PDB file of C-alpha atoms in Angstrom:
ATOM      1  CA  MET T   1      88.284 108.535 101.526  1.00 56.00           C
ATOM      2  CA  ARG T   2      89.908 109.801 104.980  1.00 60.00           C
ATOM      3  CA  ARG T   3      92.629 107.606 106.464  1.00 72.00           C
ATOM      4  CA  THR T   4      91.638 108.281 110.008  1.00 62.00           C
ATOM      5  CA  GLU T   5      93.285 105.596 111.329  1.00 70.00           C
ATOM      6  CA  ASP T   6      96.538 106.064 109.774  1.00 71.00           C
ATOM      7  CA  LEU T   7      96.223 109.635 111.053  1.00 65.00           C
ATOM      8  CA  ALA T   8      96.438 108.503 114.603  1.00 69.00           C
ATOM      9  CA  ASN T   9      99.140 105.696 113.828  1.00 77.00           C
ATOM     10  CA  PRO T  10     102.527 107.009 115.715  1.00 82.00           C
ATOM     11  CA  PHE T  11     104.192 105.340 113.141  1.00 85.00           C
ATOM     12  CA  TYR T  12     103.763 108.466 110.879  1.00 86.00           C
ATOM     13  CA  LYS T  13     104.546 111.018 113.195  1.00 82.00           C
ATOM     14  CA  ARG T  14     108.211 109.947 113.056  1.00 87.00           C
ATOM     15  CA  ARG T  15     109.507 111.835 109.942  1.00 91.00           C
ATOM     16  CA  PHE T  16     107.543 113.734 107.497  1.00 94.00           C
ATOM     17  CA  LYS T  17     104.706 114.021 109.905  1.00 91.00           C
ATOM     18  CA  GLU T  18     103.133 117.257 108.588  1.00 91.00           C
ATOM     19  CA  ILE T  19     102.970 115.659 104.817  1.00 94.00           C
ATOM     20  CA  TYR T  20     101.367 112.352 106.248  1.00 93.00           C
ATOM     21  CA  LYS T  21      98.828 114.599 108.481  1.00 90.00           C
ATOM     22  CA  LEU T  22      97.723 116.439 105.344  1.00 91.00           C
ATOM     23  CA  LEU T  23      97.586 113.236 103.322  1.00 93.00           C
ATOM     24  CA  PHE T  24      95.669 111.462 105.681  1.00 89.00           C
ATOM     25  CA  SER T  25      93.284 114.437 106.286  1.00 87.00           C
ATOM     26  CA  ALA T  26      92.458 114.760 102.855  1.00 90.00           C
ATOM     27  CA  ASP T  27      89.680 112.797 100.817  1.00 90.00           C
ATOM     28  CA  LEU T  28      91.754 111.317  98.527  1.00 93.00           C
ATOM     29  CA  ASP T  29      91.268 108.207  96.030  1.00 94.00           C
ATOM     30  CA  GLU T  30      94.370 106.728  96.219  1.00 94.00           C
ATOM     31  CA  ILE T  31      97.796 106.979  98.236  1.00 94.00           C
ATOM     32  CA  SER T  32     100.826 104.722  97.503  1.00 95.00           C
ATOM     33  CA  ASP T  33     103.640 105.257  99.552  1.00 94.00           C
ATOM     34  CA  HIS T  34     106.963 103.798  98.389  1.00 95.00           C
ATOM     35  CA  SER T  35     109.405 105.826 100.546  1.00 95.00           C
ATOM     36  CA  ASN T  36     112.281 103.898 102.283  1.00 95.00           C
ATOM     37  CA  TRP T  37     112.809 106.761 105.394  1.00 95.00           C
ATOM     38  CA  PHE T  38     111.757 103.856 107.789  1.00 92.00           C
ATOM     39  CA  LYS T  39     113.751 100.972 106.128  1.00 93.00           C
ATOM     40  CA  VAL T  40     116.346  99.477 108.421  1.00 92.00           C
ATOM     41  CA  ASN T  41     118.576  98.595 106.096  1.00 94.00           C
ATOM     42  CA  PRO T  42     118.340 100.641 102.826  1.00 93.00           C
ATOM     43  CA  SER T  43     120.227 100.212 100.151  1.00 96.00           C
ATOM     44  CA  TYR T  44     122.064 103.397  98.724  1.00 96.00           C
ATOM     45  CA  VAL T  45     119.358 104.568  96.326  1.00 95.00           C
ATOM     46  CA  GLU T  46     116.871 104.063  99.032  1.00 95.00           C
ATOM     47  CA  GLN T  47     118.863 106.243 101.486  1.00 95.00           C
ATOM     48  CA  LYS T  48     118.450 109.081  98.723  1.00 96.00           C
ATOM     49  CA  ARG T  49     115.192 108.155  97.851  1.00 96.00           C
ATOM     50  CA  PRO T  50     113.490 108.704 101.651  1.00 96.00           C
ATOM     51  CA  LEU T  51     110.239 110.101 100.532  1.00 96.00           C
ATOM     52  CA  TRP T  52     108.140 108.811  97.513  1.00 97.00           C
ATOM     53  CA  ILE T  53     104.322 109.239  97.771  1.00 97.00           C
ATOM     54  CA  ILE T  54     102.100 108.916  94.490  1.00 97.00           C
ATOM     55  CA  ILE T  55      98.352 110.159  95.182  1.00 96.00           C
ATOM     56  CA  GLU T  56      95.335 110.503  92.743  1.00 96.00           C
ATOM     57  CA  SER T  57      92.511 112.861  93.572  1.00 95.00           C
ATOM     58  CA  LYS T  58      89.146 112.775  91.459  1.00 94.00           C
ATOM     59  CA  ILE T  59      88.051 116.265  93.000  1.00 92.00           C
ATOM     60  CA  LEU T  60      91.694 117.678  91.750  1.00 94.00           C
ATOM     61  CA  ASN T  61      91.772 115.153  88.540  1.00 95.00           C
ATOM     62  CA  LYS T  62      95.243 115.319  89.911  1.00 96.00           C
ATOM     63  CA  ARG T  63      97.704 112.470  90.122  1.00 97.00           C
ATOM     64  CA  ILE T  64     100.233 114.005  92.555  1.00 97.00           C
ATOM     65  CA  TRP T  65     104.169 112.818  93.300  1.00 98.00           C
ATOM     66  CA  ILE T  66     105.284 114.223  96.714  1.00 98.00           C
ATOM     67  CA  THR T  67     109.054 113.246  96.612  1.00 97.00           C
ATOM     68  CA  LYS T  68     112.468 113.976  98.269  1.00 96.00           C
ATOM     69  CA  ASP T  69     115.242 112.270  95.809  1.00 95.00           C
ATOM     70  CA  PHE T  70     118.764 112.867  96.281  1.00 95.00           C
ATOM     71  CA  GLY T  71     118.292 115.786  98.526  1.00 93.00           C
ATOM     72  CA  GLU T  72     115.632 117.572  95.854  1.00 95.00           C
ATOM     73  CA  LEU T  73     112.158 118.151  97.690  1.00 96.00           C
ATOM     74  CA  GLU T  74     109.385 118.175  94.761  1.00 97.00           C
ATOM     75  CA  ILE T  75     105.808 117.897  94.350  1.00 97.00           C
ATOM     76  CA  ALA T  76     104.690 117.381  90.363  1.00 97.00           C
ATOM     77  CA  THR T  77     101.085 116.642  89.314  1.00 96.00           C
ATOM     78  CA  ALA T  78      99.562 115.535  86.120  1.00 96.00           C
ATOM     79  CA  GLN T  79      95.857 115.602  84.931  1.00 95.00           C
ATOM     80  CA  LEU T  80      94.209 112.690  86.019  1.00 95.00           C
ATOM     81  CA  ASP T  81      91.946 111.878  83.321  1.00 94.00           C
ATOM     82  CA  LEU T  82      94.009 111.599  80.424  1.00 94.00           C
ATOM     83  CA  SER T  83      95.813 108.638  79.076  1.00 94.00           C
ATOM     84  CA  CYS T  84      99.091 108.313  80.564  1.00 93.00           C
ATOM     85  CA  ASN T  85     100.730 107.567  77.103  1.00 94.00           C
ATOM     86  CA  SER T  86      99.025 110.719  75.430  1.00 95.00           C
ATOM     87  CA  ASN T  87     100.989 114.094  74.674  1.00 96.00           C
ATOM     88  CA  ALA T  88      98.265 115.758  76.631  1.00 95.00           C
ATOM     89  CA  TYR T  89      99.284 113.691  79.927  1.00 95.00           C
ATOM     90  CA  SER T  90     102.843 114.922  79.313  1.00 95.00           C
ATOM     91  CA  ASN T  91     101.981 118.357  78.641  1.00 96.00           C
ATOM     92  CA  SER T  92      99.814 118.784  81.794  1.00 95.00           C
ATOM     93  CA  TYR T  93     102.887 117.328  83.801  1.00 95.00           C
ATOM     94  CA  LYS T  94     103.881 120.256  86.607  1.00 94.00           C
ATOM     95  CA  ARG T  95     106.673 120.061  89.216  1.00 94.00           C
ATOM     96  CA  VAL T  96     107.631 122.734  91.699  1.00 93.00           C
ATOM     97  CA  ARG T  97     110.962 122.344  93.902  1.00 93.00           C
ATOM     98  CA  PHE T  98     110.910 123.481  97.698  1.00 92.00           C
ATOM     99  CA  LYS T  99     113.928 124.799  99.885  1.00 91.00           C
ATOM    100  CA  ASN T 100     112.527 122.685 102.794  1.00 92.00           C
ATOM    101  CA  GLN T 101     110.092 120.687 104.276  1.00 92.00           C
ATOM    102  CA  LYS T 102     107.823 123.595 105.623  1.00 90.00           C
ATOM    103  CA  GLU T 103     107.794 125.375 102.378  1.00 91.00           C
ATOM    104  CA  MET T 104     106.600 121.778 100.583  1.00 94.00           C
ATOM    105  CA  THR T 105     104.009 121.449 103.250  1.00 92.00           C
ATOM    106  CA  ASN T 106     102.563 124.914 102.560  1.00 89.00           C
ATOM    107  CA  TYR T 107     102.153 124.250  99.019  1.00 92.00           C
ATOM    108  CA  LEU T 108     100.750 121.074  99.719  1.00 93.00           C
ATOM    109  CA  GLU T 109      98.252 122.206 101.862  1.00 89.00           C
ATOM    110  CA  ILE T 110      97.089 124.677  99.311  1.00 88.00           C
ATOM    111  CA  LEU T 111      96.924 122.554  96.630  1.00 91.00           C
ATOM    112  CA  LEU T 112      94.955 120.006  98.688  1.00 91.00           C
ATOM    113  CA  GLN T 113      92.614 122.512 100.064  1.00 86.00           C
ATOM    114  CA  PRO T 114      89.161 121.127  98.102  1.00 87.00           C
ATOM    115  CA  CYS T 115      90.214 117.592  99.584  1.00 88.00           C
ATOM    116  CA  LEU T 116      90.173 118.815 103.239  1.00 82.00           C
ATOM    117  CA  SER T 117      87.311 118.841 105.470  1.00 66.00           C
ATOM    118  CA  LYS T 118      86.079 122.165 106.631  1.00 52.00           C
ATOM    119  CA  GLU T 119      87.918 122.505 109.795  1.00 49.00           C
ATOM    120  CA  GLU T 120      91.215 121.508 108.152  1.00 50.00           C
ATOM    121  CA  LYS T 121      90.525 123.551 104.708  1.00 47.00           C
ATOM    122  CA  ILE T 122      91.606 126.816 105.684  1.00 54.00           C
ATOM    123  CA  ALA T 123      95.156 127.808 105.367  1.00 70.00           C
ATOM    124  CA  GLN T 124      96.197 130.769 108.024  1.00 78.00           C
ATOM    125  CA  ALA T 125      99.050 133.042 108.452  1.00 83.00           C
ATOM    126  CA  LYS T 126      99.793 136.201 110.392  1.00 87.00           C
ATOM    127  CA  PHE T 127      99.911 139.369 107.997  1.00 89.00           C
ATOM    128  CA  PHE T 128     102.235 141.792 108.619  1.00 90.00           C
ATOM    129  CA  THR T 129     104.056 144.460 105.532  1.00 89.00           C
ATOM    130  CA  LYS T 130     105.787 147.560 105.816  1.00 84.00           C
ATOM    131  CA  ILE T 131     105.145 148.151 102.641  1.00 81.00           C
ATOM    132  CA  VAL T 132     102.980 151.424 101.912  1.00 78.00           C
ATOM    133  CA  ASN T 133     101.472 151.695  98.058  1.00 75.00           C
ATOM    134  CA  PRO T 134      99.125 154.442  97.381  1.00 73.00           C
ATOM    135  CA  GLU T 135      97.094 152.256  95.152  1.00 76.00           C
ATOM    136  CA  GLU T 136      97.037 149.125  97.227  1.00 81.00           C
ATOM    137  CA  ASN T 137      97.988 150.025 101.239  1.00 86.00           C
ATOM    138  CA  TYR T 138      97.517 146.812 103.444  1.00 90.00           C
ATOM    139  CA  THR T 139      98.830 148.035 106.495  1.00 90.00           C
ATOM    140  CA  SER T 140      95.638 148.497 108.153  1.00 90.00           C
ATOM    141  CA  HIS T 141      95.522 144.703 108.099  1.00 91.00           C
ATOM    142  CA  ASN T 142      98.662 144.439 109.987  1.00 92.00           C
ATOM    143  CA  GLY T 143      98.697 141.704 112.909  1.00 90.00           C
ATOM    144  CA  GLU T 144      95.348 139.838 111.362  1.00 91.00           C
ATOM    145  CA  ILE T 145      95.223 136.177 110.783  1.00 89.00           C
ATOM    146  CA  VAL T 146      94.541 135.919 106.916  1.00 88.00           C
ATOM    147  CA  GLU T 147      93.492 132.678 104.979  1.00 83.00           C
ATOM    148  CA  ILE T 148      95.374 132.152 102.294  1.00 81.00           C
ATOM    149  CA  ILE T 149      93.636 131.251  99.344  1.00 77.00           C
ATOM    150  CA  ASP T 150      95.760 130.613  96.266  1.00 78.00           C
ATOM    151  CA  PHE T 151      99.776 130.485  96.192  1.00 75.00           C
ATOM    152  CA  GLN T 152     102.467 130.628  93.117  1.00 78.00           C
ATOM    153  CA  LYS T 153     105.592 129.407  93.225  1.00 72.00           C
ATOM    154  CA  GLY T 154     108.337 131.421  92.222  1.00 74.00           C
ATOM    155  CA  LYS T 155     112.017 130.456  91.177  1.00 73.00           C
ATOM    156  CA  ASP T 156     112.698 131.043  95.147  1.00 71.00           C
ATOM    157  CA  VAL T 157     110.759 131.642  98.253  1.00 68.00           C
ATOM    158  CA  TYR T 158     111.713 135.392  97.603  1.00 75.00           C
ATOM    159  CA  CYS T 159     109.668 135.305  94.396  1.00 81.00           C
ATOM    160  CA  ASP T 160     106.817 133.269  95.592  1.00 81.00           C
ATOM    161  CA  ARG T 161     103.678 134.902  95.722  1.00 85.00           C
ATOM    162  CA  TYR T 162     100.371 134.383  97.676  1.00 85.00           C
ATOM    163  CA  THR T 163      96.432 135.474  97.447  1.00 87.00           C
ATOM    164  CA  VAL T 164      94.735 136.305 100.751  1.00 88.00           C
ATOM    165  CA  ARG T 165      91.654 137.154 102.162  1.00 85.00           C
ATOM    166  CA  PHE T 166      91.629 139.540 105.272  1.00 90.00           C
ATOM    167  CA  ASN T 167      88.905 139.867 108.048  1.00 88.00           C
ATOM    168  CA  ASP T 168      86.670 141.943 106.428  1.00 88.00           C
ATOM    169  CA  GLY T 169      86.233 139.750 103.175  1.00 85.00           C
ATOM    170  CA  SER T 170      88.898 141.751 100.879  1.00 88.00           C
ATOM    171  CA  ILE T 171      90.863 139.946  98.711  1.00 89.00           C
ATOM    172  CA  ALA T 172      94.646 140.609  98.044  1.00 88.00           C
ATOM    173  CA  SER T 173      97.139 139.080  95.417  1.00 87.00           C
ATOM    174  CA  ASN T 174     100.449 139.369  95.130  1.00 88.00           C
ATOM    175  CA  ILE T 175     101.650 139.272  98.820  1.00 89.00           C
ATOM    176  CA  MET T 176     104.942 138.153  99.420  1.00 87.00           C
ATOM    177  CA  SER T 177     106.649 135.249 101.655  1.00 83.00           C
ATOM    178  CA  CYS T 178     108.111 137.981 104.197  1.00 87.00           C
ATOM    179  CA  GLU T 179     104.706 139.154 104.925  1.00 89.00           C
ATOM    180  CA  LEU T 180     103.124 136.257 106.164  1.00 86.00           C
ATOM    181  CA  ASP T 181     104.247 134.454 109.303  1.00 84.00           C
ATOM    182  CA  PHE T 182     103.125 130.660 109.061  1.00 73.00           C
ATOM    183  CA  ASP T 183     104.608 129.424 112.376  1.00 71.00           C
ATOM    184  CA  TYR T 184     102.419 131.878 114.278  1.00 65.00           C
ATOM    185  CA  SER T 185      99.459 130.222 112.730  1.00 43.00           C
ATOM    186  CA  LEU T 186     100.177 127.243 114.166  1.00 47.00           C
ATOM    187  CA  ASP T 187     101.339 128.385 117.860  1.00 45.00           C
ATOM    188  CA  ASN T 188      98.280 130.116 117.481  1.00 51.00           C
ATOM    189  CA  LYS T 189      95.686 127.413 116.904  1.00 48.00           C
ATOM    190  CA  LYS T 190      97.997 125.412 119.724  1.00 45.00           C
ATOM    191  CA  ASP T 191      97.017 128.230 122.436  1.00 47.00           C
ATOM    192  CA  GLU T 192      93.700 128.282 121.042  1.00 44.00           C
ATOM    193  CA  GLU T 193      93.239 124.402 121.707  1.00 42.00           C
ATOM    194  CA  GLU T 194      94.955 124.816 124.705  1.00 42.00           C
ATOM    195  CA  GLN T 195      92.376 127.525 126.138  1.00 42.00           C
ATOM    196  CA  VAL T 196      89.362 125.306 125.118  1.00 39.00           C
ATOM    197  CA  ILE T 197      90.811 122.406 126.977  1.00 39.00           C
TER     198      ILE T 197
END
């Protein structure tokens, strides 16, 4: 179920707006928002826990926690169709931490891709590399806006790895974050929308 009314609500554009935009655009079965960022007189713990959202998706077969807890940005997942009290459920639990909200949003967009509409499904970035490998030379694709089709979180941003689809349909894996410019993708989309208007 897509929450188009919430998507248009200016309240959700005050903080964590890119995360809310993704959640309200996605076809999700359940969104439970226990965040505290909007409270006028939050307690000490509530101040330190501004973001706490739990979502469920049958499409992904996942329960997902999106949190900022005592300065830690994290997305955790567990398999939805398992009993919460089972060992299998505990073993299915995975979590990824992020250095900033942009990194978290990029990861969430890729995670939710099967739940997003066709127009919002494709995560894109501008590709540019200076790495020349005789076996895998991608410099001919420099400047292309590529589709992000997979993401593997590393121990830090320098170890993150992406799988991308180039304009000619070819696919490359093990692409580093320094070879992708996500900001250009967002600016480019805005420019295209302004030209249409």
